[in-house]
Amino acid sequence: MHVIGPADAYLMVPDRHYTPGLASHEDLLAHMARNGLSRAVIIQPSVYGTDNRCTLDSVRRLGDAGRAVAVVDDHIDLAGLKDLHAAGVRGLRVNVESAGARDPQRIVDALVHWTGQVAPLGWHVQVYASLTALAAAIPLLPSLPAPIVLDHFAMVPAGTPLSALDVTTVLGLVRDGRAYIKLSAAYRIMPVDPSEGDATAVARLAAAFIGANAERVLWGSDWPHTNREPGKGPLEVSAYRKIDGLVEAALAWMPDAAIRQRVLVDNPARLYQF
């Protein structure tokens, strides 16, 4: 999830790619109550750059029910990371997709660097990248000292043949236990075959990841569903997407009670140190 605070209290970076409206801590609590969620992992949104104050303020108010994934400056030292750990951070976000970077070597270099930095704290590194760049980077990856998390279904377009090379490459990384996959933001992956319904295509992809290695699957609501509206400039406020049935969809992907327990409770408890 993300939290977006009052604009006068938490300034956004001037070179942002979109501008979200208010999605306050109180709104977050209402979202959790509405969907029966007892824990939240707040991901630092790109609009705040490396200023994690809004994210950490919300985590502090959540107490033991909250954790964070931060974005940090390249020059942060171990003492700075330890301060973030004390504030509830358990991972770093590497967002190369929003920055427009699709160079696989850049992904490799970032993962090697940041997993080395966070390994002493037992953290992970979350990466958001295009499927093409990610699949090209995977064969170049050495053994990493900390887990990585692939965001938003690894950006595999729903309906892509599961036998496609890029897909099998990502599935193999999850199957080998070298990465977690986050089943979140299904609306960001459009079906390749428009004749196949969105829900069916996404469910098939979710089943493939769960079948590959259920111990490395996570779920997230991706609230408040950020969006850049067509025709809006980056500094104009874009309305959030209206998404219904988040939990119902997730439960449909996981009809087995043991798998639900693993994906929705056990795996995140282990990774985020709840």
PDB file of C-alpha atoms in Angstrom:
ATOM      1  CA  MET A   1       0.000   0.000   0.000  1.00  0.00           C
ATOM      2  CA  HIS A   2       0.951   3.679  -0.244  1.00  0.00           C
ATOM      3  CA  VAL A   3       0.046   6.635   1.930  1.00  0.00           C
ATOM      4  CA  ILE A   4      -0.133  10.151   0.481  1.00  0.00           C
ATOM      5  CA  GLY A   5      -0.268  12.899   3.069  1.00  0.00           C
ATOM      6  CA  PRO A   6      -1.310  16.564   2.966  1.00  0.00           C
ATOM      7  CA  ALA A   7       0.597  18.431   0.253  1.00  0.00           C
ATOM      8  CA  ASP A   8       1.717  21.183   2.629  1.00  0.00           C
ATOM      9  CA  ALA A   9       3.234  18.694   5.088  1.00  0.00           C
ATOM     10  CA  TYR A  10       4.891  16.267   2.672  1.00  0.00           C
ATOM     11  CA  LEU A  11       6.352  17.857  -0.432  1.00  0.00           C
ATOM     12  CA  MET A  12       6.535  15.798  -3.623  1.00  0.00           C
ATOM     13  CA  VAL A  13       9.595  15.810  -5.880  1.00  0.00           C
ATOM     14  CA  PRO A  14       9.300  18.409  -8.646  1.00  0.00           C
ATOM     15  CA  ASP A  15      10.278  15.980 -11.430  1.00  0.00           C
ATOM     16  CA  ARG A  16       7.582  13.420 -10.590  1.00  0.00           C
ATOM     17  CA  HIS A  17       5.724  11.549 -13.352  1.00  0.00           C
ATOM     18  CA  TYR A  18       2.259  11.941 -11.828  1.00  0.00           C
ATOM     19  CA  THR A  19       0.558  13.670  -8.895  1.00  0.00           C
ATOM     20  CA  PRO A  20      -1.728  11.669  -6.602  1.00  0.00           C
ATOM     21  CA  GLY A  21      -4.357  13.173  -4.335  1.00  0.00           C
ATOM     22  CA  LEU A  22      -4.702  12.702  -0.590  1.00  0.00           C
ATOM     23  CA  ALA A  23      -4.741   9.103   0.659  1.00  0.00           C
ATOM     24  CA  SER A  24      -4.307   9.642   4.383  1.00  0.00           C
ATOM     25  CA  HIS A  25      -3.454   7.317   7.241  1.00  0.00           C
ATOM     26  CA  GLU A  26      -7.119   7.410   8.254  1.00  0.00           C
ATOM     27  CA  ASP A  27      -8.077   6.408   4.712  1.00  0.00           C
ATOM     28  CA  LEU A  28      -5.595   3.531   4.978  1.00  0.00           C
ATOM     29  CA  LEU A  29      -7.223   2.312   8.194  1.00  0.00           C
ATOM     30  CA  ALA A  30     -10.638   2.457   6.531  1.00  0.00           C
ATOM     31  CA  HIS A  31      -9.312   0.425   3.569  1.00  0.00           C
ATOM     32  CA  MET A  32      -7.903  -2.193   5.941  1.00  0.00           C
ATOM     33  CA  ALA A  33     -11.135  -2.442   7.912  1.00  0.00           C
ATOM     34  CA  ARG A  34     -13.235  -2.632   4.753  1.00  0.00           C
ATOM     35  CA  ASN A  35     -11.172  -5.530   3.417  1.00  0.00           C
ATOM     36  CA  GLY A  36     -10.459  -7.397   6.654  1.00  0.00           C
ATOM     37  CA  LEU A  37      -6.712  -6.671   6.619  1.00  0.00           C
ATOM     38  CA  SER A  38      -4.870  -6.691   9.926  1.00  0.00           C
ATOM     39  CA  ARG A  39      -1.374  -5.749   8.707  1.00  0.00           C
ATOM     40  CA  ALA A  40      -0.008  -3.238   6.223  1.00  0.00           C
ATOM     41  CA  VAL A  41       3.283  -2.914   4.367  1.00  0.00           C
ATOM     42  CA  ILE A  42       3.582   0.684   3.220  1.00  0.00           C
ATOM     43  CA  ILE A  43       5.693   1.147   0.117  1.00  0.00           C
ATOM     44  CA  GLN A  44       7.432   4.465  -0.429  1.00  0.00           C
ATOM     45  CA  PRO A  45       5.797   6.043  -3.512  1.00  0.00           C
ATOM     46  CA  SER A  46       7.997   7.500  -6.237  1.00  0.00           C
ATOM     47  CA  VAL A  47       6.471  10.980  -5.821  1.00  0.00           C
ATOM     48  CA  TYR A  48       8.271  11.433  -2.496  1.00  0.00           C
ATOM     49  CA  GLY A  49      11.690  10.414  -3.767  1.00  0.00           C
ATOM     50  CA  THR A  50      13.938   9.537  -0.838  1.00  0.00           C
ATOM     51  CA  ASP A  51      11.932  11.543   1.712  1.00  0.00           C
ATOM     52  CA  ASN A  52      10.325   8.664   3.631  1.00  0.00           C
ATOM     53  CA  ARG A  53       8.643  10.802   6.309  1.00  0.00           C
ATOM     54  CA  CYS A  54       5.055  10.239   5.205  1.00  0.00           C
ATOM     55  CA  THR A  55       5.562   6.478   4.927  1.00  0.00           C
ATOM     56  CA  LEU A  56       7.325   6.228   8.286  1.00  0.00           C
ATOM     57  CA  ASP A  57       4.806   8.439  10.068  1.00  0.00           C
ATOM     58  CA  SER A  58       2.046   6.054   9.012  1.00  0.00           C
ATOM     59  CA  VAL A  59       4.049   2.965  10.017  1.00  0.00           C
ATOM     60  CA  ARG A  60       4.704   4.487  13.425  1.00  0.00           C
ATOM     61  CA  ARG A  61       0.961   4.959  13.936  1.00  0.00           C
ATOM     62  CA  LEU A  62       0.289   1.349  12.891  1.00  0.00           C
ATOM     63  CA  GLY A  63       2.708   0.017  15.508  1.00  0.00           C
ATOM     64  CA  ASP A  64       3.331  -3.721  15.311  1.00  0.00           C
ATOM     65  CA  ALA A  65       0.804  -4.005  12.454  1.00  0.00           C
ATOM     66  CA  GLY A  66       2.934  -1.934  10.075  1.00  0.00           C
ATOM     67  CA  ARG A  67       6.148  -2.295   8.102  1.00  0.00           C
ATOM     68  CA  ALA A  68       7.709  -0.209   5.349  1.00  0.00           C
ATOM     69  CA  VAL A  69       9.716  -0.524   2.161  1.00  0.00           C
ATOM     70  CA  ALA A  70      11.793   2.632   1.698  1.00  0.00           C
ATOM     71  CA  VAL A  71      13.587   4.458  -1.090  1.00  0.00           C
ATOM     72  CA  VAL A  72      16.998   5.800  -0.082  1.00  0.00           C
ATOM     73  CA  ASP A  73      19.830   7.913  -1.365  1.00  0.00           C
ATOM     74  CA  ASP A  74      22.701   6.080  -3.032  1.00  0.00           C
ATOM     75  CA  HIS A  75      25.103   7.274  -0.344  1.00  0.00           C
ATOM     76  CA  ILE A  76      23.235   6.017   2.732  1.00  0.00           C
ATOM     77  CA  ASP A  77      25.429   4.158   5.210  1.00  0.00           C
ATOM     78  CA  LEU A  78      24.741   1.241   7.566  1.00  0.00           C
ATOM     79  CA  ALA A  79      23.938   3.589  10.441  1.00  0.00           C
ATOM     80  CA  GLY A  80      21.268   5.250   8.315  1.00  0.00           C
ATOM     81  CA  LEU A  81      19.807   1.882   7.372  1.00  0.00           C
ATOM     82  CA  LYS A  82      19.740   0.854  11.032  1.00  0.00           C
ATOM     83  CA  ASP A  83      17.770   4.006  11.851  1.00  0.00           C
ATOM     84  CA  LEU A  84      15.232   3.023   9.196  1.00  0.00           C
ATOM     85  CA  HIS A  85      15.097  -0.502  10.608  1.00  0.00           C
ATOM     86  CA  ALA A  86      14.195   0.890  14.025  1.00  0.00           C
ATOM     87  CA  ALA A  87      11.412   2.867  12.320  1.00  0.00           C
ATOM     88  CA  GLY A  88       9.890  -0.285  10.792  1.00  0.00           C
ATOM     89  CA  VAL A  89      11.590  -0.529   7.392  1.00  0.00           C
ATOM     90  CA  ARG A  90      12.300  -4.066   6.185  1.00  0.00           C
ATOM     91  CA  GLY A  91      13.215  -3.524   2.546  1.00  0.00           C
ATOM     92  CA  LEU A  92      14.289  -1.098  -0.156  1.00  0.00           C
ATOM     93  CA  ARG A  93      12.453  -0.316  -3.375  1.00  0.00           C
ATOM     94  CA  VAL A  94      14.327  -0.122  -6.673  1.00  0.00           C
ATOM     95  CA  ASN A  95      11.909   1.404  -9.173  1.00  0.00           C
ATOM     96  CA  VAL A  96      13.524   1.324 -12.598  1.00  0.00           C
ATOM     97  CA  GLU A  97      10.227   1.041 -14.463  1.00  0.00           C
ATOM     98  CA  SER A  98       8.828   4.398 -13.356  1.00  0.00           C
ATOM     99  CA  ALA A  99      12.157   6.009 -14.175  1.00  0.00           C
ATOM    100  CA  GLY A 100      11.914   4.655 -17.704  1.00  0.00           C
ATOM    101  CA  ALA A 101      15.032   2.498 -17.397  1.00  0.00           C
ATOM    102  CA  ARG A 102      14.821  -0.821 -19.212  1.00  0.00           C
ATOM    103  CA  ASP A 103      18.519  -1.670 -19.306  1.00  0.00           C
ATOM    104  CA  PRO A 104      18.995  -5.157 -17.791  1.00  0.00           C
ATOM    105  CA  GLN A 105      22.534  -4.390 -16.650  1.00  0.00           C
ATOM    106  CA  ARG A 106      21.221  -1.448 -14.651  1.00  0.00           C
ATOM    107  CA  ILE A 107      18.837  -3.811 -12.877  1.00  0.00           C
ATOM    108  CA  VAL A 108      21.649  -6.280 -12.160  1.00  0.00           C
ATOM    109  CA  ASP A 109      23.966  -3.571 -10.839  1.00  0.00           C
ATOM    110  CA  ALA A 110      21.234  -2.140  -8.608  1.00  0.00           C
ATOM    111  CA  LEU A 111      20.303  -5.539  -7.162  1.00  0.00           C
ATOM    112  CA  VAL A 112      23.903  -6.542  -6.507  1.00  0.00           C
ATOM    113  CA  HIS A 113      24.614  -3.236  -4.774  1.00  0.00           C
ATOM    114  CA  TRP A 114      21.476  -2.970  -2.661  1.00  0.00           C
ATOM    115  CA  THR A 115      21.183  -6.613  -1.600  1.00  0.00           C
ATOM    116  CA  GLY A 116      24.748  -6.302  -0.321  1.00  0.00           C
ATOM    117  CA  GLN A 117      23.792  -3.196   1.640  1.00  0.00           C
ATOM    118  CA  VAL A 118      20.671  -4.616   3.281  1.00  0.00           C
ATOM    119  CA  ALA A 119      21.758  -8.220   3.897  1.00  0.00           C
ATOM    120  CA  PRO A 120      23.160  -7.479   7.405  1.00  0.00           C
ATOM    121  CA  LEU A 121      19.695  -6.290   8.457  1.00  0.00           C
ATOM    122  CA  GLY A 122      17.763  -9.252   7.051  1.00  0.00           C
ATOM    123  CA  TRP A 123      15.941  -7.012   4.563  1.00  0.00           C
ATOM    124  CA  HIS A 124      14.947  -7.567   0.945  1.00  0.00           C
ATOM    125  CA  VAL A 125      15.036  -5.483  -2.231  1.00  0.00           C
ATOM    126  CA  GLN A 126      11.817  -4.894  -4.173  1.00  0.00           C
ATOM    127  CA  VAL A 127      12.239  -4.289  -7.900  1.00  0.00           C
ATOM    128  CA  TYR A 128       9.697  -2.827 -10.307  1.00  0.00           C
ATOM    129  CA  ALA A 129      10.836  -3.339 -13.891  1.00  0.00           C
ATOM    130  CA  SER A 130       9.434  -4.264 -17.270  1.00  0.00           C
ATOM    131  CA  LEU A 131       9.194  -7.975 -18.019  1.00  0.00           C
ATOM    132  CA  THR A 132      11.586  -7.649 -20.955  1.00  0.00           C
ATOM    133  CA  ALA A 133      14.314  -5.958 -18.922  1.00  0.00           C
ATOM    134  CA  LEU A 134      13.774  -8.267 -15.961  1.00  0.00           C
ATOM    135  CA  ALA A 135      13.962 -11.446 -18.036  1.00  0.00           C
ATOM    136  CA  ALA A 136      17.111 -10.153 -19.726  1.00  0.00           C
ATOM    137  CA  ALA A 137      18.667  -9.377 -16.321  1.00  0.00           C
ATOM    138  CA  ILE A 138      17.941 -12.722 -14.669  1.00  0.00           C
ATOM    139  CA  PRO A 139      20.607 -14.763 -16.534  1.00  0.00           C
ATOM    140  CA  LEU A 140      23.152 -12.096 -15.562  1.00  0.00           C
ATOM    141  CA  LEU A 141      22.309 -12.219 -11.854  1.00  0.00           C
ATOM    142  CA  PRO A 142      24.895 -13.743  -9.537  1.00  0.00           C
ATOM    143  CA  SER A 143      23.869 -15.342  -6.270  1.00  0.00           C
ATOM    144  CA  LEU A 144      22.506 -12.474  -4.178  1.00  0.00           C
ATOM    145  CA  PRO A 145      22.980 -12.139  -0.391  1.00  0.00           C
ATOM    146  CA  ALA A 146      19.395 -10.962   0.270  1.00  0.00           C
ATOM    147  CA  PRO A 147      15.964 -11.817  -1.159  1.00  0.00           C
ATOM    148  CA  ILE A 148      14.427  -9.858  -4.004  1.00  0.00           C
ATOM    149  CA  VAL A 149      10.721  -9.207  -4.559  1.00  0.00           C
ATOM    150  CA  LEU A 150       9.320  -8.833  -8.075  1.00  0.00           C
ATOM    151  CA  ASP A 151       6.501  -6.304  -8.019  1.00  0.00           C
ATOM    152  CA  HIS A 152       3.116  -6.494  -9.761  1.00  0.00           C
ATOM    153  CA  PHE A 153       3.246 -10.032 -11.205  1.00  0.00           C
ATOM    154  CA  ALA A 154       6.742  -9.183 -12.529  1.00  0.00           C
ATOM    155  CA  MET A 155       4.804  -7.095 -15.085  1.00  0.00           C
ATOM    156  CA  VAL A 156       3.926 -10.217 -17.080  1.00  0.00           C
ATOM    157  CA  PRO A 157       0.997  -9.228 -19.330  1.00  0.00           C
ATOM    158  CA  ALA A 158      -1.948 -11.436 -18.412  1.00  0.00           C
ATOM    159  CA  GLY A 159      -2.642 -13.888 -21.193  1.00  0.00           C
ATOM    160  CA  THR A 160       1.001 -14.237 -22.215  1.00  0.00           C
ATOM    161  CA  PRO A 161       1.689 -17.915 -22.995  1.00  0.00           C
ATOM    162  CA  LEU A 162       3.265 -19.497 -19.941  1.00  0.00           C
ATOM    163  CA  SER A 163       5.728 -21.182 -22.297  1.00  0.00           C
ATOM    164  CA  ALA A 164       7.096 -17.821 -23.504  1.00  0.00           C
ATOM    165  CA  LEU A 165      10.800 -17.505 -22.760  1.00  0.00           C
ATOM    166  CA  ASP A 166      10.503 -14.334 -20.662  1.00  0.00           C
ATOM    167  CA  VAL A 167       7.786 -15.931 -18.544  1.00  0.00           C
ATOM    168  CA  THR A 168       9.626 -19.217 -17.995  1.00  0.00           C
ATOM    169  CA  THR A 169      12.727 -17.224 -17.018  1.00  0.00           C
ATOM    170  CA  VAL A 170      10.828 -15.370 -14.299  1.00  0.00           C
ATOM    171  CA  LEU A 171       9.004 -18.505 -13.170  1.00  0.00           C
ATOM    172  CA  GLY A 172      12.340 -20.256 -12.860  1.00  0.00           C
ATOM    173  CA  LEU A 173      13.692 -17.542 -10.569  1.00  0.00           C
ATOM    174  CA  VAL A 174      10.679 -17.951  -8.290  1.00  0.00           C
ATOM    175  CA  ARG A 175      10.766 -21.756  -8.511  1.00  0.00           C
ATOM    176  CA  ASP A 176      14.414 -21.773  -7.413  1.00  0.00           C
ATOM    177  CA  GLY A 177      13.559 -19.628  -4.389  1.00  0.00           C
ATOM    178  CA  ARG A 178      15.749 -16.755  -5.604  1.00  0.00           C
ATOM    179  CA  ALA A 179      12.867 -14.269  -5.698  1.00  0.00           C
ATOM    180  CA  TYR A 180       9.441 -13.581  -4.266  1.00  0.00           C
ATOM    181  CA  ILE A 181       6.615 -12.599  -6.600  1.00  0.00           C
ATOM    182  CA  LYS A 182       3.989 -10.103  -5.474  1.00  0.00           C
ATOM    183  CA  LEU A 183       0.485 -10.720  -6.796  1.00  0.00           C
ATOM    184  CA  SER A 184      -0.675  -7.122  -6.828  1.00  0.00           C
ATOM    185  CA  ALA A 185      -2.113  -4.496  -9.172  1.00  0.00           C
ATOM    186  CA  ALA A 186      -3.622  -6.951 -11.647  1.00  0.00           C
ATOM    187  CA  TYR A 187      -5.075  -3.922 -13.458  1.00  0.00           C
ATOM    188  CA  ARG A 188      -1.538  -2.969 -14.530  1.00  0.00           C
ATOM    189  CA  ILE A 189      -1.123  -6.100 -16.674  1.00  0.00           C
ATOM    190  CA  MET A 190      -3.461  -6.180 -19.638  1.00  0.00           C
ATOM    191  CA  PRO A 191      -4.280  -9.439 -21.454  1.00  0.00           C
ATOM    192  CA  VAL A 192      -2.365 -10.090 -24.658  1.00  0.00           C
ATOM    193  CA  ASP A 193      -5.407 -11.843 -26.166  1.00  0.00           C
ATOM    194  CA  PRO A 194      -8.404  -9.511 -25.910  1.00  0.00           C
ATOM    195  CA  SER A 195     -10.744 -12.463 -26.443  1.00  0.00           C
ATOM    196  CA  GLU A 196      -9.776 -13.834 -23.026  1.00  0.00           C
ATOM    197  CA  GLY A 197     -11.408 -12.258 -20.006  1.00  0.00           C
ATOM    198  CA  ASP A 198      -9.153 -10.252 -17.689  1.00  0.00           C
ATOM    199  CA  ALA A 199     -10.043 -12.290 -14.611  1.00  0.00           C
ATOM    200  CA  THR A 200      -9.351 -15.619 -16.316  1.00  0.00           C
ATOM    201  CA  ALA A 201      -6.013 -14.501 -17.704  1.00  0.00           C
ATOM    202  CA  VAL A 202      -4.835 -13.079 -14.376  1.00  0.00           C
ATOM    203  CA  ALA A 203      -6.000 -16.174 -12.465  1.00  0.00           C
ATOM    204  CA  ARG A 204      -4.022 -18.415 -14.805  1.00  0.00           C
ATOM    205  CA  LEU A 205      -0.884 -16.341 -14.239  1.00  0.00           C
ATOM    206  CA  ALA A 206      -1.385 -16.317 -10.464  1.00  0.00           C
ATOM    207  CA  ALA A 207      -1.797 -20.096 -10.497  1.00  0.00           C
ATOM    208  CA  ALA A 208       1.462 -20.457 -12.432  1.00  0.00           C
ATOM    209  CA  PHE A 209       3.413 -18.498  -9.825  1.00  0.00           C
ATOM    210  CA  ILE A 210       1.780 -20.330  -6.932  1.00  0.00           C
ATOM    211  CA  GLY A 211       2.451 -23.653  -8.632  1.00  0.00           C
ATOM    212  CA  ALA A 212       6.080 -22.701  -9.196  1.00  0.00           C
ATOM    213  CA  ASN A 213       6.776 -22.029  -5.506  1.00  0.00           C
ATOM    214  CA  ALA A 214       4.032 -21.074  -3.058  1.00  0.00           C
ATOM    215  CA  GLU A 215       6.696 -20.276  -0.430  1.00  0.00           C
ATOM    216  CA  ARG A 216       7.758 -17.302  -2.549  1.00  0.00           C
ATOM    217  CA  VAL A 217       4.381 -15.737  -3.303  1.00  0.00           C
ATOM    218  CA  LEU A 218       3.020 -12.560  -1.688  1.00  0.00           C
ATOM    219  CA  TRP A 219      -0.186 -10.584  -2.129  1.00  0.00           C
ATOM    220  CA  GLY A 220      -0.824  -6.872  -1.847  1.00  0.00           C
ATOM    221  CA  SER A 221      -3.842  -4.649  -2.388  1.00  0.00           C
ATOM    222  CA  ASP A 222      -1.770  -1.849  -4.005  1.00  0.00           C
ATOM    223  CA  TRP A 223      -4.138   0.674  -2.396  1.00  0.00           C
ATOM    224  CA  PRO A 224      -4.875   3.507  -3.188  1.00  0.00           C
ATOM    225  CA  HIS A 225      -4.347   2.435  -6.829  1.00  0.00           C
ATOM    226  CA  THR A 226      -2.293   5.286  -8.219  1.00  0.00           C
ATOM    227  CA  ASN A 227      -2.831   6.377 -11.766  1.00  0.00           C
ATOM    228  CA  ARG A 228      -1.887   9.049 -14.261  1.00  0.00           C
ATOM    229  CA  GLU A 229      -5.076  10.065 -16.004  1.00  0.00           C
ATOM    230  CA  PRO A 230      -4.912  10.474 -19.789  1.00  0.00           C
ATOM    231  CA  GLY A 231      -4.460  14.105 -20.723  1.00  0.00           C
ATOM    232  CA  LYS A 232      -3.226  15.116 -17.267  1.00  0.00           C
ATOM    233  CA  GLY A 233       0.215  16.634 -16.859  1.00  0.00           C
ATOM    234  CA  PRO A 234       2.605  15.240 -14.252  1.00  0.00           C
ATOM    235  CA  LEU A 235       1.894  18.104 -11.852  1.00  0.00           C
ATOM    236  CA  GLU A 236      -1.897  17.863 -12.178  1.00  0.00           C
ATOM    237  CA  VAL A 237      -3.704  15.671  -9.659  1.00  0.00           C
ATOM    238  CA  SER A 238      -4.862  12.382 -11.176  1.00  0.00           C
ATOM    239  CA  ALA A 239      -7.772  10.537  -9.610  1.00  0.00           C
ATOM    240  CA  TYR A 240      -7.147   7.092  -8.140  1.00  0.00           C
ATOM    241  CA  ARG A 241      -8.481   4.032  -9.911  1.00  0.00           C
ATOM    242  CA  LYS A 242     -11.691   2.613  -8.487  1.00  0.00           C
ATOM    243  CA  ILE A 243     -10.996  -1.071  -7.832  1.00  0.00           C
ATOM    244  CA  ASP A 244     -13.503  -3.434  -6.267  1.00  0.00           C
ATOM    245  CA  GLY A 245     -13.267  -7.059  -5.214  1.00  0.00           C
ATOM    246  CA  LEU A 246      -9.576  -7.070  -4.282  1.00  0.00           C
ATOM    247  CA  VAL A 247      -9.788  -9.707  -1.573  1.00  0.00           C
ATOM    248  CA  GLU A 248     -12.376 -11.756  -3.433  1.00  0.00           C
ATOM    249  CA  ALA A 249     -10.076 -11.953  -6.452  1.00  0.00           C
ATOM    250  CA  ALA A 250      -7.123 -12.998  -4.311  1.00  0.00           C
ATOM    251  CA  LEU A 251      -9.129 -15.740  -2.605  1.00  0.00           C
ATOM    252  CA  ALA A 252     -10.257 -17.009  -6.002  1.00  0.00           C
ATOM    253  CA  TRP A 253      -6.610 -17.404  -7.016  1.00  0.00           C
ATOM    254  CA  MET A 254      -6.014 -19.441  -3.844  1.00  0.00           C
ATOM    255  CA  PRO A 255      -8.939 -21.814  -3.285  1.00  0.00           C
ATOM    256  CA  ASP A 256      -6.847 -24.062  -1.021  1.00  0.00           C
ATOM    257  CA  ALA A 257      -6.857 -22.991   2.656  1.00  0.00           C
ATOM    258  CA  ALA A 258      -3.244 -24.015   3.218  1.00  0.00           C
ATOM    259  CA  ILE A 259      -2.084 -21.932   0.244  1.00  0.00           C
ATOM    260  CA  ARG A 260      -4.057 -18.942   1.528  1.00  0.00           C
ATOM    261  CA  GLN A 261      -2.398 -19.260   4.910  1.00  0.00           C
ATOM    262  CA  ARG A 262       1.024 -19.424   3.310  1.00  0.00           C
ATOM    263  CA  VAL A 263       0.594 -16.550   0.851  1.00  0.00           C
ATOM    264  CA  LEU A 264      -1.537 -14.175   2.904  1.00  0.00           C
ATOM    265  CA  VAL A 265      -0.038 -14.762   6.357  1.00  0.00           C
ATOM    266  CA  ASP A 266       3.100 -16.881   6.670  1.00  0.00           C
ATOM    267  CA  ASN A 267       5.185 -15.604   3.755  1.00  0.00           C
ATOM    268  CA  PRO A 268       4.738 -11.891   4.522  1.00  0.00           C
ATOM    269  CA  ALA A 269       5.235 -12.503   8.237  1.00  0.00           C
ATOM    270  CA  ARG A 270       8.604 -14.073   7.452  1.00  0.00           C
ATOM    271  CA  LEU A 271       9.748 -11.557   4.848  1.00  0.00           C
ATOM    272  CA  TYR A 272       8.619  -8.389   6.643  1.00  0.00           C
ATOM    273  CA  GLN A 273       9.526  -9.715  10.116  1.00  0.00           C
ATOM    274  CA  PHE A 274       6.101  -9.297  11.687  1.00  0.00           C
TER     275      PHE A 274
END
